[in-house]
Short mmCIF file of C-alpha atoms in Angstrom, two decimals:
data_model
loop_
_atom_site.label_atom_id
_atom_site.label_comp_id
_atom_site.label_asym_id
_atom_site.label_seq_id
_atom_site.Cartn_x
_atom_site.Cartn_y
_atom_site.Cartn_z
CA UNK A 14 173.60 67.54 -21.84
CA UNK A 15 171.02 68.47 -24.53
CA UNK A 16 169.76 72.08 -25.62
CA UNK A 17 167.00 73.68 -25.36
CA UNK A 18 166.65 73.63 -29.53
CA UNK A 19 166.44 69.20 -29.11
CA UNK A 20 163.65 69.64 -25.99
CA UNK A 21 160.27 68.51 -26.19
CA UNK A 22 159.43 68.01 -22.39
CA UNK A 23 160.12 65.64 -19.72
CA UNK A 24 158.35 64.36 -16.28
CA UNK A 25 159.91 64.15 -12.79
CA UNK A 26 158.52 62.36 -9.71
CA UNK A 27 159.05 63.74 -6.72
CA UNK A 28 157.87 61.15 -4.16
CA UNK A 29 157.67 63.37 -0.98
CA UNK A 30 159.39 66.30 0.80
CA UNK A 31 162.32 64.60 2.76
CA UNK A 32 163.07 60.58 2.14
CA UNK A 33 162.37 58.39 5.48
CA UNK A 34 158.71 60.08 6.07
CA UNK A 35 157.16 57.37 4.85
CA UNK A 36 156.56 56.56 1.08
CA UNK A 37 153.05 55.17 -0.61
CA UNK A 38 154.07 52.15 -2.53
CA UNK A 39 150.46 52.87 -4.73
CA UNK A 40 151.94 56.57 -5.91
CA UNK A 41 154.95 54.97 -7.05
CA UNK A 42 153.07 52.69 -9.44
CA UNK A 43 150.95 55.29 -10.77
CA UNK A 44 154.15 57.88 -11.14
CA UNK A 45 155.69 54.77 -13.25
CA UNK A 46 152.60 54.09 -15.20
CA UNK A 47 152.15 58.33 -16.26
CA UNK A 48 155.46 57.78 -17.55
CA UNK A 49 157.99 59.49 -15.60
CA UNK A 50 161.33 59.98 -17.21
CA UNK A 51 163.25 60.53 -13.50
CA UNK A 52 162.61 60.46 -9.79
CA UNK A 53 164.18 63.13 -7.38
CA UNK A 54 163.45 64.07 -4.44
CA UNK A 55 165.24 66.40 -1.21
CA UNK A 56 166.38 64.61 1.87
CA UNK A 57 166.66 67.56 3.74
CA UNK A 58 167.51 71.01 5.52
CA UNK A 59 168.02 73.00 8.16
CA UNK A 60 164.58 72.95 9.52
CA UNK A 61 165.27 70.85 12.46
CA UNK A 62 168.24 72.52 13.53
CA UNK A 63 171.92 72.52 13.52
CA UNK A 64 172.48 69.50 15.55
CA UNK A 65 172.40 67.21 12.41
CA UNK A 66 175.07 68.95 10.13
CA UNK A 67 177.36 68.82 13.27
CA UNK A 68 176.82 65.71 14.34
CA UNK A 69 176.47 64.20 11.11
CA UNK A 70 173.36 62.40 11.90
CA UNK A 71 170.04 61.98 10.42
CA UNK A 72 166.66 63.40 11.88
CA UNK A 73 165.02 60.40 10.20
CA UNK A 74 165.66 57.09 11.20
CA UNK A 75 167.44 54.91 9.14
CA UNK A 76 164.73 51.68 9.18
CA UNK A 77 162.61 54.51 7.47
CA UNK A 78 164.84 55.87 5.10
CA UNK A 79 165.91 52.51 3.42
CA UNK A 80 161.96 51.54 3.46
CA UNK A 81 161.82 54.61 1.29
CA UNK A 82 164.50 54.10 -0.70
CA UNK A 83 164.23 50.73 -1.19
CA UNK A 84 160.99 51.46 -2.82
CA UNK A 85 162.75 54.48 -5.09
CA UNK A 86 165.60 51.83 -6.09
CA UNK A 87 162.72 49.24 -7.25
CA UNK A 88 161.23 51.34 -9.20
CA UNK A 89 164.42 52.93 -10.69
CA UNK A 90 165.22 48.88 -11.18
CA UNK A 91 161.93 48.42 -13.23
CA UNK A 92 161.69 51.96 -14.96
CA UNK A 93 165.87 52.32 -15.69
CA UNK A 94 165.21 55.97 -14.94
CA UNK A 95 167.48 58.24 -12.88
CA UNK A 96 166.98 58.65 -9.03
CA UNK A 97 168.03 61.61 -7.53
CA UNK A 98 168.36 62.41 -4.23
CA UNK A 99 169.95 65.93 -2.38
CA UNK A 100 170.80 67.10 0.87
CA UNK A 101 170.89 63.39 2.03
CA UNK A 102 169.98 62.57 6.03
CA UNK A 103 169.15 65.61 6.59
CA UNK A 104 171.59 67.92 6.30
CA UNK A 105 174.26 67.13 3.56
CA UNK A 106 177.31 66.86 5.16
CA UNK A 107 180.16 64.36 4.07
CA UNK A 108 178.84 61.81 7.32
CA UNK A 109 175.44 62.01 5.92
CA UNK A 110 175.81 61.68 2.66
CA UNK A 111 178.30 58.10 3.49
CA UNK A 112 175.01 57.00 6.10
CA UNK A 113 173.00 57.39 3.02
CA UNK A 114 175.16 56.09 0.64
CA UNK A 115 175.68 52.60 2.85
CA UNK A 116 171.99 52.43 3.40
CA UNK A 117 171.66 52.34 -0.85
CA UNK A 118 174.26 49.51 -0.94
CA UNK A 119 172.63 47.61 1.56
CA UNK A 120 169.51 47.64 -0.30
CA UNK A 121 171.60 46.68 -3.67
CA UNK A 122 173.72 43.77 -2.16
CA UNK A 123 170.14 42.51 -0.16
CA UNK A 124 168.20 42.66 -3.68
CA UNK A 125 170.90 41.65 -6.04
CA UNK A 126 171.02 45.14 -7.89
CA UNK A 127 174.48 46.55 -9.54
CA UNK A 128 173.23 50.03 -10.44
CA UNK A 129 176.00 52.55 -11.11
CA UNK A 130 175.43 55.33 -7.76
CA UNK A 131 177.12 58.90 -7.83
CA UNK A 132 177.85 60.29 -4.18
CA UNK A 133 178.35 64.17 -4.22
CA UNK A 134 180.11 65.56 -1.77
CA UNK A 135 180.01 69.24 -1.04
CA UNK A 136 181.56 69.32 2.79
CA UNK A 137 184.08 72.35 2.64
CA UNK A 138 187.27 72.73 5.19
CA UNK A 139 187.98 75.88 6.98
CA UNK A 140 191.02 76.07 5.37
CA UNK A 141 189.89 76.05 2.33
CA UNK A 142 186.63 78.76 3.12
CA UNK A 143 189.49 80.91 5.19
CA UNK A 144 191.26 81.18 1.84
CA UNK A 145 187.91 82.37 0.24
CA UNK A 146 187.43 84.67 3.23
CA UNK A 147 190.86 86.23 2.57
CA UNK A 148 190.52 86.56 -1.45
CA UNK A 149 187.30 88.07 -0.91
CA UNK A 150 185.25 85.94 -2.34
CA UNK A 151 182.74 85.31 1.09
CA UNK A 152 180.19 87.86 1.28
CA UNK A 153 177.28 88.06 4.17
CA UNK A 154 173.52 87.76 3.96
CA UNK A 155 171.58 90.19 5.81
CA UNK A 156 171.47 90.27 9.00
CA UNK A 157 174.80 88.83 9.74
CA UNK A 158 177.99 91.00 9.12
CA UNK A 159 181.07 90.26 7.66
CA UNK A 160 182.87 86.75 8.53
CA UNK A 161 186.13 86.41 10.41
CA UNK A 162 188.37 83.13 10.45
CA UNK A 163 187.73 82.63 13.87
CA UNK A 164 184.02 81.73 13.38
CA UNK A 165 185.10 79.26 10.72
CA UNK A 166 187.35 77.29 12.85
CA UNK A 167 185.20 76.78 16.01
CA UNK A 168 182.59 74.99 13.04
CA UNK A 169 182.39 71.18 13.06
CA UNK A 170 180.94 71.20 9.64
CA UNK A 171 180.75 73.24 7.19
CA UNK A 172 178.62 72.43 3.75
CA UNK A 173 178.36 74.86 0.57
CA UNK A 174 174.73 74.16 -1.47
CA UNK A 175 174.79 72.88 -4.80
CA UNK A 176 173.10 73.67 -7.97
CA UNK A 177 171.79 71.47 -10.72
CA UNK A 178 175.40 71.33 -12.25
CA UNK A 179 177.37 68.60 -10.24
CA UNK A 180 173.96 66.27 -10.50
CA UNK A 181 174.43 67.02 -14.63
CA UNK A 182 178.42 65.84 -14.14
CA UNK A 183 176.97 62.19 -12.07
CA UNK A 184 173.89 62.20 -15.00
CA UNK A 185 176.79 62.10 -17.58
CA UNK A 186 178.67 59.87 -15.84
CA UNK A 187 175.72 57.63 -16.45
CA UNK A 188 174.56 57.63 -12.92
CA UNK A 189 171.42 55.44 -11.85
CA UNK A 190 171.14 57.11 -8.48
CA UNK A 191 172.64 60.24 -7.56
CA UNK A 192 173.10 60.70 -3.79
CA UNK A 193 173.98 64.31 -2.97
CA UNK A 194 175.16 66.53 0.32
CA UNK A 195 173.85 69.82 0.50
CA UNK A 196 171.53 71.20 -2.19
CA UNK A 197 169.04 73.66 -2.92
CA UNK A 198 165.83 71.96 -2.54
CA UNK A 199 164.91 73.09 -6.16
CA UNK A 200 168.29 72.51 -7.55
CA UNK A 201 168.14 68.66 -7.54
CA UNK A 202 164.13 68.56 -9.18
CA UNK A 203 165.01 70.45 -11.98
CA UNK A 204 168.15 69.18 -12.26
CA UNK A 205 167.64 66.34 -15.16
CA UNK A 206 165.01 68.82 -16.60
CA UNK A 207 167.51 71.29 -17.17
CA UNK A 208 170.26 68.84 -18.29
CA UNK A 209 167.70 67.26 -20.83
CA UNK A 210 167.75 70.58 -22.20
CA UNK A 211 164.38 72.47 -20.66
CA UNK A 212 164.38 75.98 -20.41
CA UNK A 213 165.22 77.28 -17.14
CA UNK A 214 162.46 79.24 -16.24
CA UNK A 215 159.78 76.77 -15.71
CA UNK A 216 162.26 74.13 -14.76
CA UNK A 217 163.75 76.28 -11.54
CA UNK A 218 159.66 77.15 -10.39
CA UNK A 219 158.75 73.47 -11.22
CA UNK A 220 161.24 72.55 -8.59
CA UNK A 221 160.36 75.36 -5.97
CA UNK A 222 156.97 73.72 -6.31
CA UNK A 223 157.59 70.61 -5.73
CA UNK A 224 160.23 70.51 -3.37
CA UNK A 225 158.08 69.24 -0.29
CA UNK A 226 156.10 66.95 -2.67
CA UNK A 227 152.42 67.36 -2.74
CA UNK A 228 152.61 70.05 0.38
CA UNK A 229 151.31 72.37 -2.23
CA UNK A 230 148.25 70.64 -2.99
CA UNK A 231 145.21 69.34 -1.44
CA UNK A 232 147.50 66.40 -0.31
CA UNK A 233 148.71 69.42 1.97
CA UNK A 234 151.56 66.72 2.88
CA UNK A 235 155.28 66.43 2.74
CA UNK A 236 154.57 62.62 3.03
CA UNK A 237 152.73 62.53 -0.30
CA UNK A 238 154.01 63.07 -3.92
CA UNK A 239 153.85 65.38 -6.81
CA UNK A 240 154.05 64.50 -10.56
CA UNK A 241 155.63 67.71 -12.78
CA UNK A 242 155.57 67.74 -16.45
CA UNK A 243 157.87 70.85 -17.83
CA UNK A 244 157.59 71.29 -21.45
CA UNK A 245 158.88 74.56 -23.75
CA UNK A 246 156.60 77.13 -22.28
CA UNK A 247 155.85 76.02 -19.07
CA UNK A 248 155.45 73.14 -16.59
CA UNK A 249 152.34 71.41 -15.24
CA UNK A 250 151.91 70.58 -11.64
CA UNK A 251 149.24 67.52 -10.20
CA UNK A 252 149.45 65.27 -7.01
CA UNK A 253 150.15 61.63 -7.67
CA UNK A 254 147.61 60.94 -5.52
CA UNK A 255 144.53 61.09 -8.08
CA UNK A 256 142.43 61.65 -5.27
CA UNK A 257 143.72 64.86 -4.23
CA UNK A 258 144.07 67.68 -6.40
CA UNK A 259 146.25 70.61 -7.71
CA UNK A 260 144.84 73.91 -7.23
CA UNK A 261 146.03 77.62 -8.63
CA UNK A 262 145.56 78.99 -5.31
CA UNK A 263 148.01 76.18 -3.66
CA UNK A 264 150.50 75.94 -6.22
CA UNK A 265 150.64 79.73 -6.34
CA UNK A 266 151.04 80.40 -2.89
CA UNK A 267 153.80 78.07 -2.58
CA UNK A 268 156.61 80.33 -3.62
CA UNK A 269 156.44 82.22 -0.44
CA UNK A 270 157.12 79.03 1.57
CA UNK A 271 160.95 79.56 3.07
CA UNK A 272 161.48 82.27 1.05
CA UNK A 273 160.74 86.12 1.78
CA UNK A 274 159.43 87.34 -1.70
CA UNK A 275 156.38 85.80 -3.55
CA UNK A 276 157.92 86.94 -6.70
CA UNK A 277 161.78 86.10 -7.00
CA UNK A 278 163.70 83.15 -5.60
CA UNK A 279 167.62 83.79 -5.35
CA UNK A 280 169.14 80.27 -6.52
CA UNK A 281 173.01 79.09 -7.27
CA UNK A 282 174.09 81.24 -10.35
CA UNK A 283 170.47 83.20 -10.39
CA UNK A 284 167.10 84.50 -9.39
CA UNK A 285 163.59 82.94 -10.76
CA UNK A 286 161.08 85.67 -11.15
CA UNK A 287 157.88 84.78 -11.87
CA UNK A 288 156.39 88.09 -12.03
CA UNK A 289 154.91 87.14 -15.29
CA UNK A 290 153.70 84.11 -14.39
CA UNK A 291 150.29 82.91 -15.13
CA UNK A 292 148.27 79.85 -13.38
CA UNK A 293 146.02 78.43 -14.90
CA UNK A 294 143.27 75.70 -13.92
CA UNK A 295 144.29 72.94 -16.92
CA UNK A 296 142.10 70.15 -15.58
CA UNK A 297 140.45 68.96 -12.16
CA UNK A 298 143.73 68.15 -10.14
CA UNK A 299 146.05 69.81 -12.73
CA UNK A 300 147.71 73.11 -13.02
CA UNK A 301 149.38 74.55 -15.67
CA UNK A 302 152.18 77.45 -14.87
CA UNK A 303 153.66 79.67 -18.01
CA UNK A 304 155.58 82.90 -18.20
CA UNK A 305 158.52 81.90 -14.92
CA UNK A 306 161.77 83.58 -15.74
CA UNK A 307 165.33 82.47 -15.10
CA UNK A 308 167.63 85.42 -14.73
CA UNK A 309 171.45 84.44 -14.65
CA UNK A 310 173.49 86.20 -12.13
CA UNK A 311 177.09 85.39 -10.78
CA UNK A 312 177.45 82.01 -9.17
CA UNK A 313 177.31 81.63 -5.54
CA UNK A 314 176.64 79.30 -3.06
CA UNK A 315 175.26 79.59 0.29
CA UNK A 316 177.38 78.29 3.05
CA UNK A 317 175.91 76.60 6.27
CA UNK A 318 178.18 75.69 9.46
CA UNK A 319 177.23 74.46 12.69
CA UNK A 320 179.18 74.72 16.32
CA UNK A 321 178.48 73.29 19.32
CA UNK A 322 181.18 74.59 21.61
CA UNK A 323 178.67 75.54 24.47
CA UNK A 324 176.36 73.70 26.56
CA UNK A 325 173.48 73.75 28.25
CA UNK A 326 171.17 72.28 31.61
CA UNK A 327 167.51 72.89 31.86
CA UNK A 328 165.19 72.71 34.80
CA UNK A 329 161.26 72.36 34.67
CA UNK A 330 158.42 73.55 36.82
CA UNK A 331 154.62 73.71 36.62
CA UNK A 332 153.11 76.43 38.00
CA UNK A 333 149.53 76.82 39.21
CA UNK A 334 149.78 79.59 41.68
CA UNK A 335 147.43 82.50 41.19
CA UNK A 336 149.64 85.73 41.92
CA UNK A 337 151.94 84.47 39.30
CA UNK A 338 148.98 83.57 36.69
CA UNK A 339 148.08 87.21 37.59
CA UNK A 340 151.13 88.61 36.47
CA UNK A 341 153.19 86.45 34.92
CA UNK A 342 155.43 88.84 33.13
CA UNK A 343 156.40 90.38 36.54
CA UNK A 344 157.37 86.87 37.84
CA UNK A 345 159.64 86.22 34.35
CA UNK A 346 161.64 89.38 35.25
CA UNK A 347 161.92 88.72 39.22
CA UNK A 348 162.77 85.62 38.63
CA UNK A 349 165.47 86.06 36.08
CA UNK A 350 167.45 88.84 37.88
CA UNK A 351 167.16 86.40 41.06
CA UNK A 352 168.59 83.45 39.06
CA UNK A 353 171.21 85.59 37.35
CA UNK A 354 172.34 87.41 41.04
CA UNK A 355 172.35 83.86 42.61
CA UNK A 356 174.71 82.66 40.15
CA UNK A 357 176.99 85.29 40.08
CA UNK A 358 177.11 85.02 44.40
CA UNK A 359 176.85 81.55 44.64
CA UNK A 360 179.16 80.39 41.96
CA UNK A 361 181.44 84.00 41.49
CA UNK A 362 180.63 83.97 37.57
CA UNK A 363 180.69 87.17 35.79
CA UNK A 364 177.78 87.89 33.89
CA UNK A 365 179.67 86.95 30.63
CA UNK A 366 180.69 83.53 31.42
CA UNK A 367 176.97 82.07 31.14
CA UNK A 368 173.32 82.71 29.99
CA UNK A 369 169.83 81.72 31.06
CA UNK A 370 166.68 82.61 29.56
CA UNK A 371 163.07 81.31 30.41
CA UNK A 372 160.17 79.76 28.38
CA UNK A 373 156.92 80.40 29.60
CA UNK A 374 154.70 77.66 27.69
CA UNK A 375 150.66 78.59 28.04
CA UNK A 376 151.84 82.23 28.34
CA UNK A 377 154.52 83.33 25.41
CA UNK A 378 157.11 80.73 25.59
CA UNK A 379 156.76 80.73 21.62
CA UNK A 380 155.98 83.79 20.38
CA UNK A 381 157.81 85.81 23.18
CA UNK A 382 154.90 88.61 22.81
CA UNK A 383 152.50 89.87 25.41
CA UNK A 384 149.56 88.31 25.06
CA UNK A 385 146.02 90.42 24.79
CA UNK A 386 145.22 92.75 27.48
CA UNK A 387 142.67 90.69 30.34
CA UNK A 388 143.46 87.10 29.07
CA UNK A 389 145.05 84.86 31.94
CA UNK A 390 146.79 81.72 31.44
CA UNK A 391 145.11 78.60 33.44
CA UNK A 392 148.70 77.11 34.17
CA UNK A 393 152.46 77.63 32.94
CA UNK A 394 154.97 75.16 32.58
CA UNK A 395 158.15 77.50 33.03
CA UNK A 396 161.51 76.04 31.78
CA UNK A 397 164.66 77.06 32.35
CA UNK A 398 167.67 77.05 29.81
CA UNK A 399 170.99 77.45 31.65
CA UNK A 400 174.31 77.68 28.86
CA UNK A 401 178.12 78.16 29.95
CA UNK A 402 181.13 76.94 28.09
CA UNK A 403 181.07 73.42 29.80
CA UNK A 404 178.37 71.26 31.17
CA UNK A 405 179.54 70.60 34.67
CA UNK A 406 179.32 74.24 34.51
CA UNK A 407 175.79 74.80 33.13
CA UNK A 408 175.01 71.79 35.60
CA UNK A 409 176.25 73.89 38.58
CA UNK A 410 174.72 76.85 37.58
CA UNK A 411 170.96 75.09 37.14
CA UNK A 412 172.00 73.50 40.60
CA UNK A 413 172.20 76.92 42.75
CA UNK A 414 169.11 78.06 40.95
CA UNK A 415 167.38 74.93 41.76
CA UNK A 416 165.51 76.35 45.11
CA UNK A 417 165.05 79.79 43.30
CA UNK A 418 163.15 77.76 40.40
CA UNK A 419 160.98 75.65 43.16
CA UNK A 420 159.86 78.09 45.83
CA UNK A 421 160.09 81.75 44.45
CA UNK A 422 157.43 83.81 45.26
CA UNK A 423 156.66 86.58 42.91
CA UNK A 424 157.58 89.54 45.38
CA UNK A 425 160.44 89.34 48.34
CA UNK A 426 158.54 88.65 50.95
CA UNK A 427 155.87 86.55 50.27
CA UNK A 428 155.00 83.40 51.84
CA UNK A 429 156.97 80.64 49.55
CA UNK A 430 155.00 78.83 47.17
CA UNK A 431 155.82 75.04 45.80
CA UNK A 432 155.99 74.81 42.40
CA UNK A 433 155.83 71.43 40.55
CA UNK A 434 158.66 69.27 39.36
CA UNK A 435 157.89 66.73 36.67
CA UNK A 436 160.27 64.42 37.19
CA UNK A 437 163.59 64.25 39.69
CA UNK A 438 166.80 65.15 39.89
CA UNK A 439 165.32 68.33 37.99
CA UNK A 440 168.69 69.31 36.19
CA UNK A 441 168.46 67.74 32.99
CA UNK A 442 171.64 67.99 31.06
CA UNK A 443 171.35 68.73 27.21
CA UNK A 444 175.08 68.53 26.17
CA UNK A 445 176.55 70.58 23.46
CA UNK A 446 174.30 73.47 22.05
CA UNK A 447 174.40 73.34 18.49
CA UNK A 448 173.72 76.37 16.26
CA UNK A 449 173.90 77.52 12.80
CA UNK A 450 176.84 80.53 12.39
CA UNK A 451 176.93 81.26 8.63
CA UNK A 452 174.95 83.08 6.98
CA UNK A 453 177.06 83.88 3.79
CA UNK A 454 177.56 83.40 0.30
CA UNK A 455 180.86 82.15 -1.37
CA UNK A 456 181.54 83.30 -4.98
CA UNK A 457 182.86 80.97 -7.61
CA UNK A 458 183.01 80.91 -11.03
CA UNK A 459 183.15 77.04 -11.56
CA UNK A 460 180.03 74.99 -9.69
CA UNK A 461 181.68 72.56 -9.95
CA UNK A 462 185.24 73.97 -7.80
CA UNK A 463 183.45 72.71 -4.54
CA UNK A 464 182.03 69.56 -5.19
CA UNK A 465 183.30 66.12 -5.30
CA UNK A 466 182.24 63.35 -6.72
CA UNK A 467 182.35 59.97 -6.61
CA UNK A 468 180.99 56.40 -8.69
CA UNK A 469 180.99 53.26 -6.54
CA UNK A 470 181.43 49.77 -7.22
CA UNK A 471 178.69 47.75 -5.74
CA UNK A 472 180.96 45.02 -5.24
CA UNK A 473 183.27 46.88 -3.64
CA UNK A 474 182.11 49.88 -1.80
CA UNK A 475 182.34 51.37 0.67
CA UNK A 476 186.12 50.37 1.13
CA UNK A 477 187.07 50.12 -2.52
CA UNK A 478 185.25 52.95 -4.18
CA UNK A 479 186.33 53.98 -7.70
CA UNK A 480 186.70 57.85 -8.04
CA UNK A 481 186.12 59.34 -11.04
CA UNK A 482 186.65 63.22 -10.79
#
């Protein structure tokens, strides 16, 4: 790892936000050509939802992802620059990161190619977070309170995020590609910058920036790709696109995406503050950032686990009648103390053994707020989400309410309306519910105590691979 004395400056392509949305074959060229010294890019995170860190699936299929990556490990082929990759299919656990790591030795084996891969595991047991938990060492983010064991064991997976330090161990291992579970979507951009010796500050911001690719420029696209230079004072930011452009307002705006402060972003071992920063036009479709702060603080890393020990039925109607458009509000609460009181007569549940809610989409299904005073909704497609602690259970209940959900008027007495059913039997059975229950922070003082990591053997892997730490 060099110092910061022996850096000049270094350039990263980052070829999109999240590898399998489809990569331009033409940026790729014209990232190689303007010299870049490495390639990383995220893979994912917990945007769409717990499902895949408990199932350990990808949200992007896998014909995509090696189309993308085959392109990354050409070009890493041609160039002999690093590839890194974090938070592979999606959402970093130990099955995602092997799904990944297969799809990368496909693509070697198909094309001939021996380069030397790094797989970094950062899947945690709960045995091993309960022993955190009971040194102290978990803490809670706001708005959660404090963790008990409990939670822990009912998660299928649980993954801690990296920092830049275990992609520094693969990088002196003299990894070609680096494929890596959970990580802080900046983390594994300015990763090599940092271990080539860049300062911190601009490194850390250069990777907030470019974390979803070009989305912060005119490109306005996770599917298109950014091209950061980060030298001693600062970094400079332009699409790889020459068409589109970089522009101070974009780049920045960008540090408020996913994060609550437009001046400090909490990271593993510290907090950027760009405060100070300054943005300044440098050419046409390039912007130069200066004055981004790193301040160390003790290491942590944020912990994400996923259950899915409920389940859940749904039923679907379309509804045209006009008392209800007149009121629809009124309807949501009949209805839902009719549905809960014909569950609890017809099927002798207490009211904590199950849940149902309703979306009203074309009224406030997503925003849940009333809309403006006179405005009525033309139609509303009202959906029903019935969860109990098994599905023949959530079934049942989404069953008795099934004539409730068809023919309710909105007032006892009433002539019975018919609403309409798009498609038959109506209950539609979703299977487990997945959702995210940490929302914590475990302290460390090594980065790398958490992390494994791995070197494979072309040849050999995936049954033979040769560990190395």
């Amino acid at each position: 790892m060099a110092t910061e004395a022996e850096f000049s400056s270094v350039k990263i392509y980052v070829p999109q936000g999240s590898l399998g949305v489809g990569i331009f074959p033409e940026e790729v060229e014209y990232a190689l050509a303007w010299g870049a010294h490495a390639m990383a890019l995220d893979a994912g995170s917990t945007d769409a939802g717990a499902a895949y860190l408990a199932k350990g699936v990808s949200k992007n299929d896998r014909g995509s992802v090696k189309r993308d990556l085959g392109f990354l490990m050409d070009a890493q082929q041609k160039a002999g620059i690093p590839l890194l990759i974090g938070t592979a299919a999606q959402a970093g656990g130990d099955m995602n990161v092997d799904w990944t790591r297969d799809i990368a030795l496909e693509i070697a084996r198909e094309k001939g190619w021996s380069p030397k891969i790094a797989v970094l595991y950062s899947e945690q047991t709960a045995e091993t977070m309960k022993a955190k938990l009971t040194d102290g060492k978990i803490t809670n983010l706001p708005p959660l309170g404090d963790l008990d064991a409990a939670t822990l064991d009912n998660c299928l997976h649980i993954v801690a995020l990296m920092g830049p330090e275990p992609y520094h161990k693969a990088l002196e291992a003299g990894a070609d590609i680096i494929i890596g579970g959970r990580t802080s979507d900046p983390a594994v951009i300015a990763a090599f910058a940092l271990w080539k010796g860049a300062p911190a500050g601009p490194s850390w911001h250069a990777g907030k920036i470019a974390e979803c690719g070009a989305q912060s420029t005119t490109a306005n696209t996770g599917q298109r790709g950014v091209l950061i230079e980060i030298h001693k004072d600062g970094f400079d930011v332009q699409p790889a696109d020459p068409k589109t452009k970089a522009l101070v307002t974009g780049i920045s705006a960008h540090l408020l995406y996913e994060n609550k402060s437009p001046w400090r972003l909490t990271e593993p071992g510290g907090e950027l503050d760009v405060t100070k920063s300054e943005y300044i036009q440098l050419t046409d479709n390039t912007v130069r950032v200066t004055g981004s702060v790193w301040d160390p603080k003790p290491y942590t890393m944020k912990l994400e686990g996923a259950t899915g020990d409920l389940y859940q039925s749904l039923l679907i109607v379309g509804i045209a009648d006009p008392k209800v458009l007149a009121e629809p509000e009124v309807f949501h609460d009949h209805m839902l103390m009719r549905l809960k009181e014909r569950v609890k007569t017809s099927l002798g549940l207490a009211e904590d053994e199950f849940d149902i809610s309703l979306r009203m989409y074309g009224y406030n299904a997503l925003s849940g707020m009333t809309p403006p005073p006179g405005s009525r909704p033309l139609e509303i497609g009202l959906m029903g989400v019935f969860t109990a602690g098994t599905q023949e259970l959530a079934h049942a209940i989404a069953n008795a309410c099934n004539p409730y959900f068809f023919h309710m008027p909105i007032r006892l007495g009433e002539e019975l309306p018919s609403y309409g059913w798009p498609f038959t039997p109506a209950e539609v059975d979703r299977g487990p519910v997945y959702q995210f229950v940490l929302n914590h922070v475990v302290h460390i003082d090594d980065p790398l105590e958490l992390v494994r990591m791995e070197i494979l053997d072309v040849a050999k892997a995936p049954t033979e691979e040769k560990a190395v730490a």
